Coordinates of C-alpha atoms and ligand atoms in Angstrom, one line a residue:
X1 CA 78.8 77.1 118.9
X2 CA 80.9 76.7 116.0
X3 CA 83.4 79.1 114.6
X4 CA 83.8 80.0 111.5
X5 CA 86.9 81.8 112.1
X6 CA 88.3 78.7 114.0
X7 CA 87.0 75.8 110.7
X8 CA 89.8 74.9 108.8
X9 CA 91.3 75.7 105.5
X10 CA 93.1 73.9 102.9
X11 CA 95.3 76.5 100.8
X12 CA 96.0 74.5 98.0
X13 CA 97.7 71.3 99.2
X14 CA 98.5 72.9 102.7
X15 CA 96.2 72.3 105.8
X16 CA 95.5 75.5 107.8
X17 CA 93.8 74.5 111.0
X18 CA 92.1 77.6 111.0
X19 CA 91.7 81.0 109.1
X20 CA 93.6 83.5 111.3
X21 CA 97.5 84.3 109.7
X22 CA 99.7 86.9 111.3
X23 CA 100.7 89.6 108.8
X24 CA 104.3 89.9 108.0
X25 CA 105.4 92.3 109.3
X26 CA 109.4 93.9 109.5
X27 CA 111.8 93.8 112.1
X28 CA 114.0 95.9 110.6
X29 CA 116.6 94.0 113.2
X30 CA 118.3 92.0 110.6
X31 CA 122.5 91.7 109.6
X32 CA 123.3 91.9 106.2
X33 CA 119.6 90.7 105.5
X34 CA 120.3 87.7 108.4
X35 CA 117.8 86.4 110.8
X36 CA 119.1 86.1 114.2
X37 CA 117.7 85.6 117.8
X38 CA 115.7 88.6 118.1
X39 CA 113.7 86.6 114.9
X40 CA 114.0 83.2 116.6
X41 CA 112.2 85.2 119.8
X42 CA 109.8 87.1 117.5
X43 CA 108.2 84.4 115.5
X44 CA 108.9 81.4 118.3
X45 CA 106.3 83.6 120.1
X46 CA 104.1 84.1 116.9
X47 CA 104.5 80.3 116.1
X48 CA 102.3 79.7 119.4
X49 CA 99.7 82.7 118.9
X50 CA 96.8 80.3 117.8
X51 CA 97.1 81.5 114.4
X52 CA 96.8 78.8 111.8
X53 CA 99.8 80.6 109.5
X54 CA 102.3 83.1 110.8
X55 CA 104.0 84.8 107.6
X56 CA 107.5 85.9 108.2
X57 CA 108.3 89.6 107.4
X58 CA 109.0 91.1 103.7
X59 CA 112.1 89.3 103.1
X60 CA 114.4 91.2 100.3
X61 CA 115.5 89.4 96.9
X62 CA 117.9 91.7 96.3
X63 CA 120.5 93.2 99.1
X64 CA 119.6 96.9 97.1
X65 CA 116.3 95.8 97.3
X66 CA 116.0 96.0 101.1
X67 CA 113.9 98.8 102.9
X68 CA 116.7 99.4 106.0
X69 CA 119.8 98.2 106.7
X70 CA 117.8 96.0 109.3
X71 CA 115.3 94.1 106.7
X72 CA 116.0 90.7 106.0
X73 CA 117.1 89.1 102.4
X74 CA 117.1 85.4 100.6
X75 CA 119.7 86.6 98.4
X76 CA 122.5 85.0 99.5
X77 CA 123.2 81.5 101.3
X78 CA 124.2 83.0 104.6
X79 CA 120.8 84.6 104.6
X80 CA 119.2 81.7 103.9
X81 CA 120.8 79.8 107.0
X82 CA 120.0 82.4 109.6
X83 CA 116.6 81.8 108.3
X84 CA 116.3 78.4 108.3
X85 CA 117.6 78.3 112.4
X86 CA 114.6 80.0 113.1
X87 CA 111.9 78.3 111.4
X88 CA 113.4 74.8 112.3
X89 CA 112.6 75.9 115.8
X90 CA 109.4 77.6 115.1
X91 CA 108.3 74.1 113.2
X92 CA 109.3 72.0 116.2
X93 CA 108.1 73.7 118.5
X94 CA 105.3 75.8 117.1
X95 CA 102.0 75.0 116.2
X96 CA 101.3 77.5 113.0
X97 CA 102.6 76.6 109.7
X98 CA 105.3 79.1 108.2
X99 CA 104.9 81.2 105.2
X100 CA 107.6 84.2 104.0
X101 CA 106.9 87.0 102.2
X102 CA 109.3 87.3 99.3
X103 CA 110.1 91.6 98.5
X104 CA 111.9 94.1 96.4
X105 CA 111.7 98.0 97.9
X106 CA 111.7 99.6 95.0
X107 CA 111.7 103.2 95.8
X108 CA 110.9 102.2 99.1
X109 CA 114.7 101.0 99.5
X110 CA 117.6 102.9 101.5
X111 CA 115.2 104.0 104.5
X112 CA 115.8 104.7 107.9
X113 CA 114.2 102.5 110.5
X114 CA 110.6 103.7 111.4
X115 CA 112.4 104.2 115.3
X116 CA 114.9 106.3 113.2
X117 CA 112.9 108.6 111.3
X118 CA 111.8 106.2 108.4
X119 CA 112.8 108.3 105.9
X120 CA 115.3 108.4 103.3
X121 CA 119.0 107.5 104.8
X122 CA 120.9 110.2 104.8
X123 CA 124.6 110.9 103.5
X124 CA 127.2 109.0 106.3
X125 CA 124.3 106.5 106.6
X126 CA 125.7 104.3 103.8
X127 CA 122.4 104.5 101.7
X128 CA 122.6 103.4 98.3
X129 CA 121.1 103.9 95.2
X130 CA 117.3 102.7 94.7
X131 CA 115.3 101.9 91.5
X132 CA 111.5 102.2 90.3
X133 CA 109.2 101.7 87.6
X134 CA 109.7 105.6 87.1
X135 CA 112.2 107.8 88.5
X136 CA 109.8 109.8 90.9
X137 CA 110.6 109.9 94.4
X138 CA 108.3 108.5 97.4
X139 CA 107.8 112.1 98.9
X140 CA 109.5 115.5 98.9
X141 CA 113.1 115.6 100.5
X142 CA 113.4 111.3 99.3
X143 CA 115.9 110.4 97.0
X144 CA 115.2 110.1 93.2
X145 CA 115.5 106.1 92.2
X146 CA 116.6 105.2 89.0
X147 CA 114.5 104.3 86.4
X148 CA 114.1 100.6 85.9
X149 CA 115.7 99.0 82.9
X150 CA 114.8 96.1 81.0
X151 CA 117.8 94.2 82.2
X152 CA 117.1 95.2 85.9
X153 CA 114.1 93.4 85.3
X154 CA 115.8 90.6 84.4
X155 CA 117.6 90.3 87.3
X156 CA 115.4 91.0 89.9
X157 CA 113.1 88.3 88.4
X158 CA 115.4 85.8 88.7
X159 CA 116.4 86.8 92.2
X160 CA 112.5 86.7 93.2
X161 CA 113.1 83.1 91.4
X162 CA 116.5 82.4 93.3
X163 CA 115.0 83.9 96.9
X164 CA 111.9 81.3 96.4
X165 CA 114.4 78.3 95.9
X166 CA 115.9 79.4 99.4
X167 CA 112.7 80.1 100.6
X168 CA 111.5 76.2 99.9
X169 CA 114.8 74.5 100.7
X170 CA 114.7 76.0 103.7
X171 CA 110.7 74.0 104.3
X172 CA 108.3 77.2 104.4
X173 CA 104.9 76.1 103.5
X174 CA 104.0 78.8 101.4
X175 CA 105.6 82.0 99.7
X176 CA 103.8 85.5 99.2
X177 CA 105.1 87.6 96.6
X178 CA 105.4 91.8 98.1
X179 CA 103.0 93.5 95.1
X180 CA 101.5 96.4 97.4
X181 CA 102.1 99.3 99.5
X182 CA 104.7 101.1 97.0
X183 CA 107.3 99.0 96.7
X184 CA 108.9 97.6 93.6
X185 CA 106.2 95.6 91.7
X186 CA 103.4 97.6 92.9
X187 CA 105.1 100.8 91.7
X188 CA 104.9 99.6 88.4
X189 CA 101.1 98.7 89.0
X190 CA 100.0 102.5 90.1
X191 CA 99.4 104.9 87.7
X192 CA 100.9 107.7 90.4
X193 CA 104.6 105.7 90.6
X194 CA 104.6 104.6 86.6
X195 CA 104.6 107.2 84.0
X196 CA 106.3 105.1 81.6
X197 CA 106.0 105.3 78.0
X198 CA 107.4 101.9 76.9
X199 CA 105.3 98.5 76.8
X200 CA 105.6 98.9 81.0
X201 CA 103.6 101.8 81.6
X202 CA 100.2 103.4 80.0
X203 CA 97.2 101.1 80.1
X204 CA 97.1 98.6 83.3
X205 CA 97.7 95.8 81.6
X206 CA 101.1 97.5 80.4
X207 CA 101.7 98.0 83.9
X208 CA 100.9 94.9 84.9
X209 CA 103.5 93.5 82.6
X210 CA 106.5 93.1 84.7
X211 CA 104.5 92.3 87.7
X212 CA 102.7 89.3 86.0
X213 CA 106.1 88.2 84.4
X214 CA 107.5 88.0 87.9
X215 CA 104.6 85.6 89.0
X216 CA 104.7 83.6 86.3
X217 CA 108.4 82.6 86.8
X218 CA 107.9 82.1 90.3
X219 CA 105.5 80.0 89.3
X220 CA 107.1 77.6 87.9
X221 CA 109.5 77.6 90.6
X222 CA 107.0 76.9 93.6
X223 CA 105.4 73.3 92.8
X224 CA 101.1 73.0 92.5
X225 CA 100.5 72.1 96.1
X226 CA 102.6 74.6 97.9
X227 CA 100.5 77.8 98.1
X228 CA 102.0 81.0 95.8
X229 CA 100.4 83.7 96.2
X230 CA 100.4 87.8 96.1
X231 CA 99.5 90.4 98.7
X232 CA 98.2 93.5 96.4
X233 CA 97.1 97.0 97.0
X234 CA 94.0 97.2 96.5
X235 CA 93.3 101.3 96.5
X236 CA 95.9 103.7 96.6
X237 CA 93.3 106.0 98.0
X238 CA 93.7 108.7 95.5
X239 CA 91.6 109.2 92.4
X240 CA 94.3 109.0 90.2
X241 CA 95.6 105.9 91.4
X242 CA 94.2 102.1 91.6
X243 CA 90.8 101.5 91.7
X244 CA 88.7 99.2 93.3
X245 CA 88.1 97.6 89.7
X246 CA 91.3 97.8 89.1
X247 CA 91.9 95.0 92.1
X248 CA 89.5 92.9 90.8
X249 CA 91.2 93.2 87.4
X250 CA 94.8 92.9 89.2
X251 CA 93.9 89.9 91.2
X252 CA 92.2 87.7 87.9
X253 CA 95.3 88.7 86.3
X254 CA 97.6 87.3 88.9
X255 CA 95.2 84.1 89.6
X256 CA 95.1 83.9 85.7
X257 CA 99.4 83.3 86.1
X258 CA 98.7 80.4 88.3
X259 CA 98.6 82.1 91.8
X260 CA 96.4 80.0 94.6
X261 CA 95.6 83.2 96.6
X262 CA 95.3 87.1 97.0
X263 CA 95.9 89.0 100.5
X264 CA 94.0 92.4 99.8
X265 CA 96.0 95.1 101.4
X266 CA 95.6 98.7 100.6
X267 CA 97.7 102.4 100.4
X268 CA 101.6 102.7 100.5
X269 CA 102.1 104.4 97.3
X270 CA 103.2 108.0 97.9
X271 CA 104.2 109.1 101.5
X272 CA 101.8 111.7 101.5
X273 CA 98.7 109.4 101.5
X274 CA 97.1 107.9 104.6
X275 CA 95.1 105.0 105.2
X276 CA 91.3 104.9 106.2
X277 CA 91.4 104.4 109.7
X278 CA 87.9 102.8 110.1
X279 CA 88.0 98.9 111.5
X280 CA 87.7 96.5 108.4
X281 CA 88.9 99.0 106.1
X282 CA 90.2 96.3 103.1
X283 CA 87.6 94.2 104.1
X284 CA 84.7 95.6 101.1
X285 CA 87.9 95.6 98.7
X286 CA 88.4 91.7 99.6
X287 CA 84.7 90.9 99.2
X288 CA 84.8 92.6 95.6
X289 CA 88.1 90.7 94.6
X290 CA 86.5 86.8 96.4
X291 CA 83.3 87.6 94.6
X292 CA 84.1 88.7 91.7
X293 CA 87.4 86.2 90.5
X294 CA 86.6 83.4 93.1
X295 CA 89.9 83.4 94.2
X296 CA 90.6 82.1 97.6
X297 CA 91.0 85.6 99.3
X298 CA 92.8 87.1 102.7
X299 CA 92.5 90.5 104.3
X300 CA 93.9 92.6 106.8
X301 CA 93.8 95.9 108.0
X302 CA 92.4 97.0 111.5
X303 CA 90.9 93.7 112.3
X304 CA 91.5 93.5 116.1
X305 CA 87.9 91.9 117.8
X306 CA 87.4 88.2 117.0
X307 CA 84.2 88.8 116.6
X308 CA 84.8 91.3 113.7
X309 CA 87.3 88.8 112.3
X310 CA 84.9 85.9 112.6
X311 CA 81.6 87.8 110.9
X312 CA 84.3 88.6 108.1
X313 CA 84.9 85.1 107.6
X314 CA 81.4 84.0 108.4
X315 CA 79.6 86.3 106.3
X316 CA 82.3 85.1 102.9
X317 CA 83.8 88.2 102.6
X318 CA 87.5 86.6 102.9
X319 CA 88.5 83.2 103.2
X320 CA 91.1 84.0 105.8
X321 CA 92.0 86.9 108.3
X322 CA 95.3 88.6 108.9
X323 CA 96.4 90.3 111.6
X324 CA 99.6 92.5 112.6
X325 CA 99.3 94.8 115.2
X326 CA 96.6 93.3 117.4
X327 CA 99.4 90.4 117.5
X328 CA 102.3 92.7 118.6
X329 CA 100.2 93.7 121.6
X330 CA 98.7 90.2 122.1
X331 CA 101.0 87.3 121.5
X332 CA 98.1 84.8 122.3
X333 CA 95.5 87.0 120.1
X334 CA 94.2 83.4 118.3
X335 CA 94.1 81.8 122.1
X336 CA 92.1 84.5 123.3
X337 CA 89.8 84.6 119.8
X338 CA 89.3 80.9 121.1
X339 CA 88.1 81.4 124.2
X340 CA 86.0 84.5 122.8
X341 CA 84.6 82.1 120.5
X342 CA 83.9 79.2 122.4
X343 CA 86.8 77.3 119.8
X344 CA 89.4 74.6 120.2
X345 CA 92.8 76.1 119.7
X346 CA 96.3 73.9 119.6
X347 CA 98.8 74.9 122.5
X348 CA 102.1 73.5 122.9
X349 CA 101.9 70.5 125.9
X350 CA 104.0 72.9 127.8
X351 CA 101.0 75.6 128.2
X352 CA 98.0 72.8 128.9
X353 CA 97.5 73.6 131.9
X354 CA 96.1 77.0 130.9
X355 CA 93.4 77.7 128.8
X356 CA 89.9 75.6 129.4
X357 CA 91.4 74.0 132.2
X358 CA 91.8 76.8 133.7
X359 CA 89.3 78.9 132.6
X360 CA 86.4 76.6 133.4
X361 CA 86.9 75.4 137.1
X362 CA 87.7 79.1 138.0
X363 CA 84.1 80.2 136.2
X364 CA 81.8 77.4 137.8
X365 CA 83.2 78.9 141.2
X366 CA 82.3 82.6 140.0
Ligands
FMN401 C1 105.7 96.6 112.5 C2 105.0 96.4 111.2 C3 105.7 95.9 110.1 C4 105.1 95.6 108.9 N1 105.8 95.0 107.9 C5 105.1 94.6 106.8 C6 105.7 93.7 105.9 O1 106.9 93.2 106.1 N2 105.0 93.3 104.8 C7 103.7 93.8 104.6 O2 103.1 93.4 103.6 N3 103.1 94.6 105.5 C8 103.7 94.9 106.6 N4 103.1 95.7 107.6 C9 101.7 95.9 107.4 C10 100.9 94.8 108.1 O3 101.2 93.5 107.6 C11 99.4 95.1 108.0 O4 99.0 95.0 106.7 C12 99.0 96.4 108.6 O5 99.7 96.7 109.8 C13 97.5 96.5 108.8 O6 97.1 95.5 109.7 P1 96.8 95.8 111.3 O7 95.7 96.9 111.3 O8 96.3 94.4 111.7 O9 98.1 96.2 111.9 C14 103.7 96.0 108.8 C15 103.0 96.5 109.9 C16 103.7 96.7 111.1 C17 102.8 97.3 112.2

């Protein structure tokens, strides 16, 4: 039987030896926006999950742009050598290639940790002041950010710019801009967070604006070859907010800057909102947006069977498969989609004695 699931990829010039990527997903476990060994532990583990690309948590451009105290930057050298300990070791000893997801919180910024309350940090908690495309706060009782200048703008482009630089000395395959679930650059995209008035708010391509000017000097940044991409939201699942045309119309814009791929994602505007909770939920949103701007695609969102994950793939609705979750309870999650699928899947030589050669004495004995 062959898998779909388990055929492999090429990303632009990168190799992906098959379609399964572990979401980023925080820590929130970081110094001063440092990795450390609770990272090196983390996505070590990860690095050997079967998964053809692990992508490394929303990793902040700016140190105001962070979501805790605990989330990790590229804004500063120091940052970028904590990170490039751990993905020397996840490259040597790993089997996935290594992508980061570049951020900027927006709104989103000067949290708690979700094991804290995961809301706004209160007063003696050192939290600091955030900013947004408007100043309208997440929820009730969060603070109000400040509205967004065009100089701001300025600088947090060039630190996505700068944070990219780090992100490639430091040898990660392939960089993801943050432009969904509420935080900075999809708050300017989402009619709910951006009521402006100027040439960044209004119509969607006025909201697009600073988004696509972000992408477009990242672009230039990242060389053709080494994957750029953008994980979007694609509903805020609220009728007043972004649409499922408007993803399609978000993700042509963004491919139309230059960018090699589009993880559909969903929700995160306004605290008050909740998610579908049915498996596969991004997966028709993905479909529309692969479809429609033949853009190599990714999606994610309550994809825990390998089955479900390889009919996604198998059937074209996404080119590749994310996962979070169903990894954090399942290290091994792409070993065991193998062996679910009948697939080949790389282990480190340390681990070879498991897998078929275990698996297939023990069943001709059953
Ligand atoms: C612990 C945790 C941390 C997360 N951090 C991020 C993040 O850094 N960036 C991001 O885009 N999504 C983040 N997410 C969302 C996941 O990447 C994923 O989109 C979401 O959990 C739905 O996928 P799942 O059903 O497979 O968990 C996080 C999710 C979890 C559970």
């Amino acid at each position: 039987m062959s898998s779909a699931l388990f055929s492999p990829y090429k990303l632009a010039g990168l190799e992906l030896a098959n379609r399964i990527v572990v979401s980023p997903m925080c820590q929130y476990s970081g110094n001063d926006g440092c990795a450390n060994d609770w990272h090196l532990m983390h996505l070590g583990m990860l690095a050997n999950s079967g998964a053809g690309l692990v992508v490394v948590e929303a990793t902040h451009v700016e140190r105001h742009g962070r979501i805790t105290h605990g989330c990790l930057g590229l804004y500063n050298d120091d940052n970028a050598a904590a990170l490039e300990r751990v993905i020397a070791s996840c490259r040597l000893r790993g089997t996935a290639r290594l992508g980061i997801q570049i951020a900027h919180a927006g709104r989103k910024a000067s949290s708690q940790r979700p094991w804290e309350g995961g809301g706004p940090l209160k007063r003696g908690d050192d939290p600091w002041e955030s900013m947004a495309a408007s100043p309208i706060p997440f929820g009730d009782n969060w603070h109000t950010p400040r509205k967004v200048t065009e100089d701001d703008m300025a600088c947090v482009q060039d630190a996505f710019c700068a944070a990219a630089r780090r992100a490639l000395n430091i040898g990660f395959d392939t960089i993801e801009l943050h432009m969904a679930h509420g935080y900075l650059m999809h708050g300017f995209m989402s009619p709910i967070s951006n009521k402006r008035t100027d040439q960044y708010g209004g119509s969607l391509d006025n909201r697009l604006r600073f988004p696509l000017s972000v992408a477009r000097a990242v672009r230039v940044v990242v060389p053709k070859g080494v994957p750029l991409g953008a994980r979007i939201t694609g509903s805020d699942w609220r009728e007043d907010g972004l649409t499922l045309d408007d993803a399609v119309a978000i993700a042509g814009a963004l491919r139309n800057e230059g960018l090699d791929f589009i993880c559909v994602s969903s929700g995160g505007v306004a605290a008050e909102i909740r998610n579908p909770t049915t498996p596969g939920y991004n997966v028709p949103i993905a479909e529309r947006v692969r479809t429609e701007v033949g853009v190599p695609t990714r999606t994610v969102g309550l994809i825990i069977r390998p089955e479900q994950a390889e009919e996604i793939v198998a059937r074209g609705q996404a080119d590749l498969v994310s996962a979070a979750r169903a990894f954090l309870d399942n290290p091994h999650w792409g070993w065991q989609a193998a062996k679910v699928l009948g697939a080949e899947v790389q282990r480190p030589p340390q681990y070879a004695r498991a897998g078929p050669k275990l698996w297939a004495p023990a069943a001709a004995k059953l």
